[in-house]
PDB file of C-alpha atoms in Angstrom:
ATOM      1  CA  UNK A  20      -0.203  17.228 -21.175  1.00 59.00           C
ATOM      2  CA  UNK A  21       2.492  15.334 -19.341  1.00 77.00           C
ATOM      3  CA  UNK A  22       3.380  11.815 -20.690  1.00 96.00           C
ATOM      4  CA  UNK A  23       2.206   8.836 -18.906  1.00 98.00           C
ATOM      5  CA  UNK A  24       4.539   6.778 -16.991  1.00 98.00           C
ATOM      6  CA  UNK A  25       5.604   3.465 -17.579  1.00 98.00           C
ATOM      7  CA  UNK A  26       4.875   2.781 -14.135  1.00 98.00           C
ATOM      8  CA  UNK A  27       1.311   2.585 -12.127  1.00 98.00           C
ATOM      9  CA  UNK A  28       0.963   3.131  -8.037  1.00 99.00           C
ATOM     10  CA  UNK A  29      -1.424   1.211  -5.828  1.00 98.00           C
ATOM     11  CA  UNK A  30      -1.879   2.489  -2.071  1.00 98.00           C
ATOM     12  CA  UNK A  31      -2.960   0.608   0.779  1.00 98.00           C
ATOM     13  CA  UNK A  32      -2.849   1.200   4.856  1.00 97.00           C
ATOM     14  CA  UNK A  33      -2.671  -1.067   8.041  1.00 97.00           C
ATOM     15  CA  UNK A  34      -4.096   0.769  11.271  1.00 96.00           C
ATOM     16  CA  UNK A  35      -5.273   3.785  12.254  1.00 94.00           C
ATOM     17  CA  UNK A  36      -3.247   7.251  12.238  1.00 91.00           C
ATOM     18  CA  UNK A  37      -5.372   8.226  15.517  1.00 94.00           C
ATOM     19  CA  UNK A  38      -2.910   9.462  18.415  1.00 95.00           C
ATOM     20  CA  UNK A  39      -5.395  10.329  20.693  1.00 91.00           C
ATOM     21  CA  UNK A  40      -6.487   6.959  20.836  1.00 92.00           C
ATOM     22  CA  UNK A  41      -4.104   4.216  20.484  1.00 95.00           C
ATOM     23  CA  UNK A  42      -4.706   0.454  19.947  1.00 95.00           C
ATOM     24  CA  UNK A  43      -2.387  -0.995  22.358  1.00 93.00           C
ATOM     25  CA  UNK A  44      -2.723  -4.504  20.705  1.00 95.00           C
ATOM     26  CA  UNK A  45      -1.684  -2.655  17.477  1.00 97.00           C
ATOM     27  CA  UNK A  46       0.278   0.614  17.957  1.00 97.00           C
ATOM     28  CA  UNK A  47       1.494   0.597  14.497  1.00 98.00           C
ATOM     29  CA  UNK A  48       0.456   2.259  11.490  1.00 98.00           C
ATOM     30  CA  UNK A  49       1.254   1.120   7.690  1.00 98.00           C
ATOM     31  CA  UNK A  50       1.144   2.892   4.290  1.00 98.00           C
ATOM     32  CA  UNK A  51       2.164  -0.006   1.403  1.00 98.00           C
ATOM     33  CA  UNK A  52       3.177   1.729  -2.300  1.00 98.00           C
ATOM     34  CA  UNK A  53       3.041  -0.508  -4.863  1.00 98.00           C
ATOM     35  CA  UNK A  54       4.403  -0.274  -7.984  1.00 99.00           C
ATOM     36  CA  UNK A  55       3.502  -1.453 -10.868  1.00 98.00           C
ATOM     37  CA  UNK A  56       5.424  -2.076 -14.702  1.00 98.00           C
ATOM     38  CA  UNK A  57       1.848  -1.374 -16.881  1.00 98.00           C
ATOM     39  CA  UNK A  58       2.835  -3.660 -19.470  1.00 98.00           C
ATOM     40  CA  UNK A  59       3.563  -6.172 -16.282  1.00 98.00           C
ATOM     41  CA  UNK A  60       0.048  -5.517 -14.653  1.00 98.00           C
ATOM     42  CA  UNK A  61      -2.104  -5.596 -17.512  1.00 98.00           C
ATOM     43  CA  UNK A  62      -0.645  -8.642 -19.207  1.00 98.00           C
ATOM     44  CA  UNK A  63       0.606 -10.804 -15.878  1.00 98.00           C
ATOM     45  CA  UNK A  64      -1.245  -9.499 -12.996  1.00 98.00           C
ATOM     46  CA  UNK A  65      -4.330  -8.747 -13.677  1.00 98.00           C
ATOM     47  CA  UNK A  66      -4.952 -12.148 -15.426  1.00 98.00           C
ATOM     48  CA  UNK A  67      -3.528 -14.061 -12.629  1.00 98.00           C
ATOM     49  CA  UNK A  68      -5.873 -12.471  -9.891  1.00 98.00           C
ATOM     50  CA  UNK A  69      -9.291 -12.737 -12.713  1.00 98.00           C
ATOM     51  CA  UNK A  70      -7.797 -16.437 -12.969  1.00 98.00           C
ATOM     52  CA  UNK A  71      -8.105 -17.001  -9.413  1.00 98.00           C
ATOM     53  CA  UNK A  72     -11.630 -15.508  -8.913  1.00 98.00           C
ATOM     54  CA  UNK A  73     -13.107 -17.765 -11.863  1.00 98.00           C
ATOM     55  CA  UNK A  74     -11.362 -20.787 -10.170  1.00 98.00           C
ATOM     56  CA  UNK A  75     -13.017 -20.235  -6.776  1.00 98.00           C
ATOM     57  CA  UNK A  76     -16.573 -18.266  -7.357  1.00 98.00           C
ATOM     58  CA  UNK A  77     -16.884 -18.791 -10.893  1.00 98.00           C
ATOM     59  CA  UNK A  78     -16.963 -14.829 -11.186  1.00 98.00           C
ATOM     60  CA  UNK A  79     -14.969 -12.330 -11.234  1.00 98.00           C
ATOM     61  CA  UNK A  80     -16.956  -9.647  -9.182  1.00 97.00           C
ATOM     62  CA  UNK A  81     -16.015 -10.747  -5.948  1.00 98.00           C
ATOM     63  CA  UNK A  82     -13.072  -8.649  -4.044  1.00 98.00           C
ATOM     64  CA  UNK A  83      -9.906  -9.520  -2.669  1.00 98.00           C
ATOM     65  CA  UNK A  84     -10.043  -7.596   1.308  1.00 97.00           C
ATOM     66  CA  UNK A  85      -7.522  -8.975   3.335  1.00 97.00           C
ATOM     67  CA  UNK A  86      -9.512  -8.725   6.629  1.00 96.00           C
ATOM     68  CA  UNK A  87     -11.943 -10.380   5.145  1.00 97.00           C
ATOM     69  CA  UNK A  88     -10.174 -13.150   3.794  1.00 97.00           C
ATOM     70  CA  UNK A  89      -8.516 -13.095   7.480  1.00 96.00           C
ATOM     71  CA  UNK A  90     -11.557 -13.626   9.572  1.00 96.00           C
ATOM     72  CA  UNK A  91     -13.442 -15.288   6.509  1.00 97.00           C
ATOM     73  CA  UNK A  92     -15.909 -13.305   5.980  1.00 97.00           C
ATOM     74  CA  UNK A  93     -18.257 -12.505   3.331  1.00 97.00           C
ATOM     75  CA  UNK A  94     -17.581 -13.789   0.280  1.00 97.00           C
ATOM     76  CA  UNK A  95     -14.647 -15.959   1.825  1.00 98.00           C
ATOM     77  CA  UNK A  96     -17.043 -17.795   4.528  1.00 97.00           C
ATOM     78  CA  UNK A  97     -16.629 -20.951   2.210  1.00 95.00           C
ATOM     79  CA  UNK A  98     -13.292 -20.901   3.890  1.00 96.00           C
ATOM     80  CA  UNK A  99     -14.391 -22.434   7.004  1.00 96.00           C
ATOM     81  CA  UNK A 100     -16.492 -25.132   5.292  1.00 92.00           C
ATOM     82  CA  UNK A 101     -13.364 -27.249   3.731  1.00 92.00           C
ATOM     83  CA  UNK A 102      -9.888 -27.536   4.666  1.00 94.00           C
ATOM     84  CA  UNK A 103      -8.339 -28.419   1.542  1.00 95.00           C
ATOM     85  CA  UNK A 104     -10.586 -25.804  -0.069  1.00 95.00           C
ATOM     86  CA  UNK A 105      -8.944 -23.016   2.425  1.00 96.00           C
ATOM     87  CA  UNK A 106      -5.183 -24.277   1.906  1.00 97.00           C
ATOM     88  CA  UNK A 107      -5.518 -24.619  -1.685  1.00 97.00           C
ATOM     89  CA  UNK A 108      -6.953 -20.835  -1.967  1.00 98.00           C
ATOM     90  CA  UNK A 109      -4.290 -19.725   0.753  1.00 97.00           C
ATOM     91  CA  UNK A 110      -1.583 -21.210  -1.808  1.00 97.00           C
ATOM     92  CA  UNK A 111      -2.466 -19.780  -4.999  1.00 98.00           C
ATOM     93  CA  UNK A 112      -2.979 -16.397  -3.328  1.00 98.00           C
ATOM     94  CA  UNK A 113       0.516 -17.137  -1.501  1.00 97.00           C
ATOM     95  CA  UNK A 114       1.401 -17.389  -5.327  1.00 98.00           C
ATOM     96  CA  UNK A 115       0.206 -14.841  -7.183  1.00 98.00           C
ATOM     97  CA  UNK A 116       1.545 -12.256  -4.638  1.00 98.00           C
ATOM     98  CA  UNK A 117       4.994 -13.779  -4.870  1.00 98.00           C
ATOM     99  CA  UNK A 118       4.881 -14.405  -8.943  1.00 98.00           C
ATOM    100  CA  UNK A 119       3.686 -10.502  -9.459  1.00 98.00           C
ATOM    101  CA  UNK A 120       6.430  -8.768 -10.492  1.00 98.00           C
ATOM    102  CA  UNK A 121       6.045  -5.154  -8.356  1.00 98.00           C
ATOM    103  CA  UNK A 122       8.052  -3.649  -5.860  1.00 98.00           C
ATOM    104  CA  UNK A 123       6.996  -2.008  -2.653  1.00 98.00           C
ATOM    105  CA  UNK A 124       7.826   1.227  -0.655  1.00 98.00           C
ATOM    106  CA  UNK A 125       6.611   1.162   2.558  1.00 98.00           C
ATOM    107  CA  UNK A 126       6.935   2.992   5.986  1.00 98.00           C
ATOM    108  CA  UNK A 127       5.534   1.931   9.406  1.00 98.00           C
ATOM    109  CA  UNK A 128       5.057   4.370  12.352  1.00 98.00           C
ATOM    110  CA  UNK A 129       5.150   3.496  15.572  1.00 97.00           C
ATOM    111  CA  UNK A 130       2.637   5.414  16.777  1.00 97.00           C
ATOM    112  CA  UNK A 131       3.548   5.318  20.790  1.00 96.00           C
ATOM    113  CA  UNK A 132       7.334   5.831  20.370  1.00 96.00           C
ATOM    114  CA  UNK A 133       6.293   8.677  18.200  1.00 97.00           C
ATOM    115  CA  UNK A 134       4.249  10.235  20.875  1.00 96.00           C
ATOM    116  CA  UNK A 135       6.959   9.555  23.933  1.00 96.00           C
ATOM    117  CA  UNK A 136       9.554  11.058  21.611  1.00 95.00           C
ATOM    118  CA  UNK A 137       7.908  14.468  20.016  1.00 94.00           C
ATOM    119  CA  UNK A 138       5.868  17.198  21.262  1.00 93.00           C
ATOM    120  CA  UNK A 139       3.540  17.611  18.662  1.00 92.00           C
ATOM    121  CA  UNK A 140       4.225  14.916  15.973  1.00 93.00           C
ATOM    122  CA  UNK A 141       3.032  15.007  12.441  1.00 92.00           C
ATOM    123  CA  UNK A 142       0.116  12.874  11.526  1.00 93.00           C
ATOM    124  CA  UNK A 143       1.492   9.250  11.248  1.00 96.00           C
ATOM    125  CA  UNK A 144      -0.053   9.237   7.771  1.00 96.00           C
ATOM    126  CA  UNK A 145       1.563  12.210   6.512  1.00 95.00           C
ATOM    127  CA  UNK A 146       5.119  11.099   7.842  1.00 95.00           C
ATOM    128  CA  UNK A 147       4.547   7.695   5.899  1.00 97.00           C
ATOM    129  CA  UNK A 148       2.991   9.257   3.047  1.00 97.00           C
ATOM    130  CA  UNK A 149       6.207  11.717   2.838  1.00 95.00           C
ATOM    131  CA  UNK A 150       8.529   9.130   3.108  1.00 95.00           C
ATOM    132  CA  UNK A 151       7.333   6.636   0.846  1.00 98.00           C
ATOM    133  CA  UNK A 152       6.692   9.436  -2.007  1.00 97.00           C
ATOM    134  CA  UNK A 153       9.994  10.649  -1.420  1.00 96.00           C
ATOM    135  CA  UNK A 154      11.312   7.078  -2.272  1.00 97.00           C
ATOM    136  CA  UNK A 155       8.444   6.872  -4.856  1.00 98.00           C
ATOM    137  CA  UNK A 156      10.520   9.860  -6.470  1.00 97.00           C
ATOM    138  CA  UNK A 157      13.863   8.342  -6.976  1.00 97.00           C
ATOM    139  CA  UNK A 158      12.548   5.151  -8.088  1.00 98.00           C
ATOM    140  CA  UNK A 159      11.175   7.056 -11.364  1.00 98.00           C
ATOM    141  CA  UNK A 160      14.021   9.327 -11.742  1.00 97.00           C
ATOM    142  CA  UNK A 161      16.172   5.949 -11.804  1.00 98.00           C
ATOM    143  CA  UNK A 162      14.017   4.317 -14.245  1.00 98.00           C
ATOM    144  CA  UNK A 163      13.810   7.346 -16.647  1.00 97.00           C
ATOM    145  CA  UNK A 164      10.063   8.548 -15.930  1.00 98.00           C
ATOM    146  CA  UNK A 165      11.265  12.129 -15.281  1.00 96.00           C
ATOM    147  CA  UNK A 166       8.973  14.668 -17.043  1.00 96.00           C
ATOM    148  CA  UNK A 167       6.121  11.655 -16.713  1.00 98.00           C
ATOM    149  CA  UNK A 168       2.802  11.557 -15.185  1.00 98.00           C
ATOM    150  CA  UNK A 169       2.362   9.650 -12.088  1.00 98.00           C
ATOM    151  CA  UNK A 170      -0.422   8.079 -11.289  1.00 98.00           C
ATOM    152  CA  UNK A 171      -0.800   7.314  -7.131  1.00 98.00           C
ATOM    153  CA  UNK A 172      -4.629   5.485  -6.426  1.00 98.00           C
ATOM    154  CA  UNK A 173      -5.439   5.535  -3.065  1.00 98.00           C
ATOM    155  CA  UNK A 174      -8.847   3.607  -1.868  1.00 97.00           C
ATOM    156  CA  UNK A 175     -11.301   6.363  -0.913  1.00 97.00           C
ATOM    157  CA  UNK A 176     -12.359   6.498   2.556  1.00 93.00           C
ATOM    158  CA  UNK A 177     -14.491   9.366   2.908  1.00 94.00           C
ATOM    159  CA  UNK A 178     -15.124  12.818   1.442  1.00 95.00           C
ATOM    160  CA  UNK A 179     -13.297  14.804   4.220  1.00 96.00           C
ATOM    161  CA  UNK A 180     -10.264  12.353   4.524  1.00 95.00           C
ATOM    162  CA  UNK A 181      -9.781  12.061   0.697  1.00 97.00           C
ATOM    163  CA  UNK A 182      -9.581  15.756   0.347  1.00 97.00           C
ATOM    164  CA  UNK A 183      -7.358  16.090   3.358  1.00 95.00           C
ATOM    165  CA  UNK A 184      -5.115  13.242   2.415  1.00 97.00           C
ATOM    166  CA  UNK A 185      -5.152  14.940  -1.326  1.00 97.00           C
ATOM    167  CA  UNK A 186      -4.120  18.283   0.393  1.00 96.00           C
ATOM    168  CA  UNK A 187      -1.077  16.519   2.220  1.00 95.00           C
ATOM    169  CA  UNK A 188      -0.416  14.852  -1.369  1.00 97.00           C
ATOM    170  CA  UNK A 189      -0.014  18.078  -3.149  1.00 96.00           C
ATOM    171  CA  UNK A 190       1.592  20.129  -0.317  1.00 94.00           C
ATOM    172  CA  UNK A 191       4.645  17.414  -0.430  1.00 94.00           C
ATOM    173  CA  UNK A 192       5.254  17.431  -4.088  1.00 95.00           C
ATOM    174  CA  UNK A 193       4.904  21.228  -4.277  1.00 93.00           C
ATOM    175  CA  UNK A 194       8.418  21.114  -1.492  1.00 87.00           C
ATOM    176  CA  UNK A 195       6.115  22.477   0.767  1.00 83.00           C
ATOM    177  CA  UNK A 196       6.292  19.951   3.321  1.00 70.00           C
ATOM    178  CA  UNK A 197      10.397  19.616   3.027  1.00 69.00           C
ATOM    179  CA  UNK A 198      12.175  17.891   6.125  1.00 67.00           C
ATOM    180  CA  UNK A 199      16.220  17.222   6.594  1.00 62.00           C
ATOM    181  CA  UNK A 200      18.989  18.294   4.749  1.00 58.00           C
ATOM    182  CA  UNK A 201      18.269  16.602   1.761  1.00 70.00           C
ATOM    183  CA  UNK A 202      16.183  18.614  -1.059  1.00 78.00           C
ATOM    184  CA  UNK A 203      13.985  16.278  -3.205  1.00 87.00           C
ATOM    185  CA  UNK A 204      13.153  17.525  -6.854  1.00 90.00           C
ATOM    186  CA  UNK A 205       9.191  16.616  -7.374  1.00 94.00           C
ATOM    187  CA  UNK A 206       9.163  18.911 -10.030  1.00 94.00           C
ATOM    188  CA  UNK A 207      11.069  16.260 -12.027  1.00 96.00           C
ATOM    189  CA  UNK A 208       7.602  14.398 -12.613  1.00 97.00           C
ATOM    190  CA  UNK A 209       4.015  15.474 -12.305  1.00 97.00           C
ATOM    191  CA  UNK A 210       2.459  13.119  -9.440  1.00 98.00           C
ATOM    192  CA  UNK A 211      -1.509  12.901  -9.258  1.00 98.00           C
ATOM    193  CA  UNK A 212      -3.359  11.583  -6.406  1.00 98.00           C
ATOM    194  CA  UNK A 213      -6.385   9.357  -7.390  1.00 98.00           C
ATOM    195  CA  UNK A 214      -9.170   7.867  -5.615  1.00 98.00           C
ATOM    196  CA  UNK A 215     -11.334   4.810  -6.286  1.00 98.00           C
ATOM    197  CA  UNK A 216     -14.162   3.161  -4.082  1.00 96.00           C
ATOM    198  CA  UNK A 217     -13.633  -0.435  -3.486  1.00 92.00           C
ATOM    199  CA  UNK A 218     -16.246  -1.191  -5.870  1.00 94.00           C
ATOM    200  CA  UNK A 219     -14.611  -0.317  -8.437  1.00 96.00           C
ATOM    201  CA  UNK A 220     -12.623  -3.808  -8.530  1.00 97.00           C
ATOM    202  CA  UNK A 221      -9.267  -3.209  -9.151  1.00 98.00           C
ATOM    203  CA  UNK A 222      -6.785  -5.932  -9.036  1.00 98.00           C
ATOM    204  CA  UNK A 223      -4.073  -3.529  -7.908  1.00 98.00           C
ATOM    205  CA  UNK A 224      -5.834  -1.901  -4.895  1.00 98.00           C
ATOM    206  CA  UNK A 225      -6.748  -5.368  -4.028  1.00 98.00           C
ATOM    207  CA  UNK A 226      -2.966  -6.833  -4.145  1.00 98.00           C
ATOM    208  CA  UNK A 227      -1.838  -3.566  -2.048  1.00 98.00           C
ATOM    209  CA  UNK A 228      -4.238  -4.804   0.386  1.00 97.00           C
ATOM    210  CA  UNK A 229      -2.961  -7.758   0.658  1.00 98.00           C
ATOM    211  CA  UNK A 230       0.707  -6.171   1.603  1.00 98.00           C
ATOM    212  CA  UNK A 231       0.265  -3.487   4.074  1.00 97.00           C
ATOM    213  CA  UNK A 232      -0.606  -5.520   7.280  1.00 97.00           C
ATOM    214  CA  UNK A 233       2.175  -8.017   6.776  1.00 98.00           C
ATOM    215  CA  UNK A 234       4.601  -4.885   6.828  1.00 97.00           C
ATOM    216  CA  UNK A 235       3.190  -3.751  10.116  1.00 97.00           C
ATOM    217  CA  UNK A 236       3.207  -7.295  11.884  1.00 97.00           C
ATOM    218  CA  UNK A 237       6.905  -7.244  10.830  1.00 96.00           C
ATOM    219  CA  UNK A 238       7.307  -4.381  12.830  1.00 95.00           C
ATOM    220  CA  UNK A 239       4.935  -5.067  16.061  1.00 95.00           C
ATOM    221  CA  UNK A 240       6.147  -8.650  16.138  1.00 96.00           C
ATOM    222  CA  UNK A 241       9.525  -9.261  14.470  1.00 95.00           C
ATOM    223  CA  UNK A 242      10.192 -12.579  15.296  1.00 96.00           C
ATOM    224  CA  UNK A 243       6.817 -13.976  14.431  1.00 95.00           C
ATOM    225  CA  UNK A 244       6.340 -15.999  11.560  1.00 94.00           C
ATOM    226  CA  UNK A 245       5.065 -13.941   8.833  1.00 95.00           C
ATOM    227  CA  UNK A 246       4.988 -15.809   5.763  1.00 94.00           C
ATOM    228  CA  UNK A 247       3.572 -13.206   3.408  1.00 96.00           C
ATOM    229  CA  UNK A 248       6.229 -10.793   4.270  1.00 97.00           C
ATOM    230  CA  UNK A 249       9.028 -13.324   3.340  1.00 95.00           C
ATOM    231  CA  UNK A 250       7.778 -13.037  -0.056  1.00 97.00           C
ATOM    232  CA  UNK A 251       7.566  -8.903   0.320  1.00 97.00           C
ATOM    233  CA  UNK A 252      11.026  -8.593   1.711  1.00 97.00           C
ATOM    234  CA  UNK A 253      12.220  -9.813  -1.486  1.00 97.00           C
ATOM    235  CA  UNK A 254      10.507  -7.123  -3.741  1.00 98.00           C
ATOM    236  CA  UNK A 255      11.518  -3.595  -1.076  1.00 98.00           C
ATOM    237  CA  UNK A 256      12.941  -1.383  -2.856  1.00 98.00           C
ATOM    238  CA  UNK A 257      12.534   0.729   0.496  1.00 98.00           C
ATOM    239  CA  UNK A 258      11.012   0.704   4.196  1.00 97.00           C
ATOM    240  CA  UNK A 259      11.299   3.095   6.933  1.00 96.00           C
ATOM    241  CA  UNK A 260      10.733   2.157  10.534  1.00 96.00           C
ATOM    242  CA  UNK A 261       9.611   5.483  12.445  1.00 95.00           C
ATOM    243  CA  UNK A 262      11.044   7.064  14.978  1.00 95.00           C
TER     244      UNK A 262
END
């Protein structure tokens, strides 16, 4: 059995990888990799985002969804009761996203330029997906994971897209799914797909939540404000735009 590697991978998407049916108010889709020290997660992360549950529900069972926490919903409904309540929360969320020390790969498809410019397009998700695993790659051989296992959690979204979106996984770091001149060596680590239902709580699904809509407003509407992604911008350690 491989080694583990030093480093931990949270997943997380922003729109829909349809192009038969396209979202004109948000043409754009996201896939958000976020990576994670281990030693870093389970001694600063995870503590900060329990911290912040206890201090606002008195529990920790409750789940950070960004949509949610958006249109305050569900558990964050006590957002619309008290204004000082809602900044206070926005704040120290503001905060524990920018004091977590991660860095994120990322790639954003736009989804009608990709249509007006090829035939028959890949899948937006598989494009992203290749992309940010092929960054995902040099990122552990420059840290020294090679010969490591990898693990990459994704949320689970269904039986038949798990299994498809596991199929695409392994097909890319087998070099089956190769693309430009450059040859990337995946058989330097040992990369393993995992899935988790939201229920299963875990603070780093819920912080890649939290990034992968940001990344895509950055790219549907550059010049407004986008607070969240000042604080992201400073922990890329890559981002593709595409086409």
């Amino acid at each position: 059995m491989s080694e583990f590697s030093d480093f931990i991978v949270f997943v997380d998407e922003s729109g829909d990888h349809s192009l038969t049916s396209i979202d004109r108010q948000f043409p754009v889709f996201a896939l958000s990799f976020c990576v994670f020290d281990k030693v870093d997660y389970i001694n600063r992360v995870v503590p900060a985002v329990q911290a912040l549950k206890f201090r606002y529900w008195g529990h920790d069972a409750v789940i950070l969804h960004e949509h949610e926490i958006r249109k305050s919903k569900g558990d964050f409904t006590f957002l619309l009761t008290n204004r000082a309540l809602r900044e206070g929360f926005y704040a120290d969320l503001h905060q524990i996203v920018a004091d977590a020390p991660f860095r994120v790969i990322a790639s954003v498809i736009d989804k009608v330029k990709l249509t007006e410019r090829y035939a028959n397009p890949w899948s937006p998700y598989e494009i992203a997906l290749h992309f940010c695993l092929e960054r995902l790659l040099m990122f552990m051989q420059g840290t020294g994971q090679a010969g490591r296992r990898v693990h990459v959690v994704f949320e689970c979204r269904g039986k038949e897209e798990d299994e498809s979106l596991e199929l695409a996984f392994r097909r890319i770091v087998a070099g089956e799914r190769q693309w430009g001149y450059r040859q990337h060596r995946f058989s330097d680590l040992e990369f393993e797909p995992k899935f988790a239902r939201k229920s299963t709580n875990s603070t780093g699904l819920q912080l890649a939540d939290l990034t992968a809509r940001p990344l895509a407003l950055k790219t549907l509407r550059p010049d407004q404000a986008n607070r969240t992604y000042a604080v992201l911008a400073e922990k890329l350690y890559a981002i593709k735009e595409f086409p």
